[in-house]
Amino acid sequence: MLKDSHQQRDLTYLSSFICKIMKRRLGKGPEQCNIVVKNNLVIVKVHHFITPAEEVLCNKNELSLALKFRSILVKAIIEEVKADITRVTNIEIKKSLFDWDYEKNVGLIMFVGTEPLLAEPIANHALEDSFIEKIKYVSDKVHKRPSGVRWILSETAVQVMECSGVLIKTENLLFENGYDDLLLEQGQEIRKNYNEFRYEFEPVLGREINQLFVTWDYEENKSYIVFYVK
């Protein structure tokens, strides 16, 4: 992991580097990238990412094409930045997941390391139990009740929940048959549904939620709900 004395410098370097690569590949760089490194995760929040081409597609109600366009290019960007992320953080990257909120023009790239993700020690056990139960309850309302939920990252501004056993039969079939485009579009709708339940999450956390992302690991039948709070 990053050494405390060099952490801010290293994060600033990574932020600048990722923004630079995105600009080169996409023709337009994001306004800002914020990075959190903890517990074998590297989480990059990307502000104002929409390119002129994507803006045209979204205005013509072609979100699926915008998602496909971004997915292809971002996968290439990820391959280009992985080595630098590993060099700076000492985290060997196993996989990368992402979510793009076109309505708010903010996105998330989450790099997952090869080492196991451990549950975050939460001092307030009552809070932990209540929040995990709330995640299960809301997930059941908007998509599917997960078989397991773990709180895997807790920072001042970011909370990450790992949900296991999240895929319905149709999603498994779509993934197995390579229908990534349909899964990307469905992921957008599920995230919107989670956002409608902010009023359920906030009283339990005791924090206001600024942004909510949902990334999907179809290979391992998991999702990650990322809360940016204040």
Short mmCIF file of N, CA and C in Angstrom, two decimals, residues 53-70 102 181 184-185:
data_model
loop_
_atom_site.label_atom_id
_atom_site.label_comp_id
_atom_site.label_asym_id
_atom_site.label_seq_id
_atom_site.Cartn_x
_atom_site.Cartn_y
_atom_site.Cartn_z
N ALA A 53 -19.20 13.66 -28.48
CA ALA A 53 -19.89 12.56 -29.19
C ALA A 53 -20.92 11.90 -28.29
N GLU A 54 -20.56 11.66 -27.03
CA GLU A 54 -21.50 11.05 -26.09
C GLU A 54 -22.68 11.98 -25.81
N GLU A 55 -22.41 13.27 -25.76
CA GLU A 55 -23.48 14.24 -25.52
C GLU A 55 -24.52 14.18 -26.64
N VAL A 56 -24.04 14.08 -27.88
CA VAL A 56 -24.95 13.97 -29.03
C VAL A 56 -25.78 12.69 -28.92
N LEU A 57 -25.12 11.58 -28.59
CA LEU A 57 -25.83 10.30 -28.48
C LEU A 57 -26.89 10.34 -27.38
N CYS A 58 -26.53 10.92 -26.24
CA CYS A 58 -27.49 11.01 -25.13
C CYS A 58 -28.67 11.90 -25.49
N ASN A 59 -28.41 13.00 -26.19
CA ASN A 59 -29.49 13.91 -26.59
C ASN A 59 -30.44 13.26 -27.59
N LYS A 60 -29.94 12.26 -28.31
CA LYS A 60 -30.78 11.53 -29.27
C LYS A 60 -31.32 10.23 -28.67
N ASN A 61 -31.25 10.13 -27.33
CA ASN A 61 -31.75 8.95 -26.62
C ASN A 61 -31.06 7.66 -27.06
N GLU A 62 -29.77 7.77 -27.33
CA GLU A 62 -28.97 6.60 -27.72
C GLU A 62 -27.97 6.27 -26.61
N LEU A 63 -28.48 6.12 -25.39
CA LEU A 63 -27.61 5.84 -24.25
C LEU A 63 -26.84 4.54 -24.44
N SER A 64 -27.47 3.54 -25.02
CA SER A 64 -26.80 2.25 -25.20
C SER A 64 -25.55 2.39 -26.07
N LEU A 65 -25.62 3.25 -27.11
CA LEU A 65 -24.46 3.48 -27.96
C LEU A 65 -23.37 4.24 -27.21
N ALA A 66 -23.78 5.22 -26.39
CA ALA A 66 -22.81 5.97 -25.59
C ALA A 66 -22.09 5.05 -24.62
N LEU A 67 -22.85 4.16 -23.98
CA LEU A 67 -22.25 3.21 -23.03
C LEU A 67 -21.28 2.26 -23.73
N LYS A 68 -21.67 1.79 -24.91
CA LYS A 68 -20.80 0.88 -25.66
C LYS A 68 -19.52 1.59 -26.08
N PHE A 69 -19.66 2.82 -26.59
CA PHE A 69 -18.52 3.64 -27.00
C PHE A 69 -17.55 3.82 -25.84
N ARG A 70 -18.07 4.23 -24.69
CA ARG A 70 -17.22 4.48 -23.52
C ARG A 70 -16.61 3.19 -22.99
N TYR A 102 -24.54 9.33 -16.61
CA TYR A 102 -24.61 10.36 -17.64
C TYR A 102 -25.49 11.53 -17.22
N ASP A 181 -23.67 -5.28 -23.81
CA ASP A 181 -24.37 -4.01 -24.03
C ASP A 181 -25.67 -3.96 -23.23
N LEU A 184 -24.90 -3.47 -19.53
CA LEU A 184 -24.50 -2.10 -19.22
C LEU A 184 -25.73 -1.21 -19.05
N GLU A 185 -26.67 -1.36 -19.98
CA GLU A 185 -27.87 -0.53 -19.93
C GLU A 185 -28.74 -0.89 -18.72
#
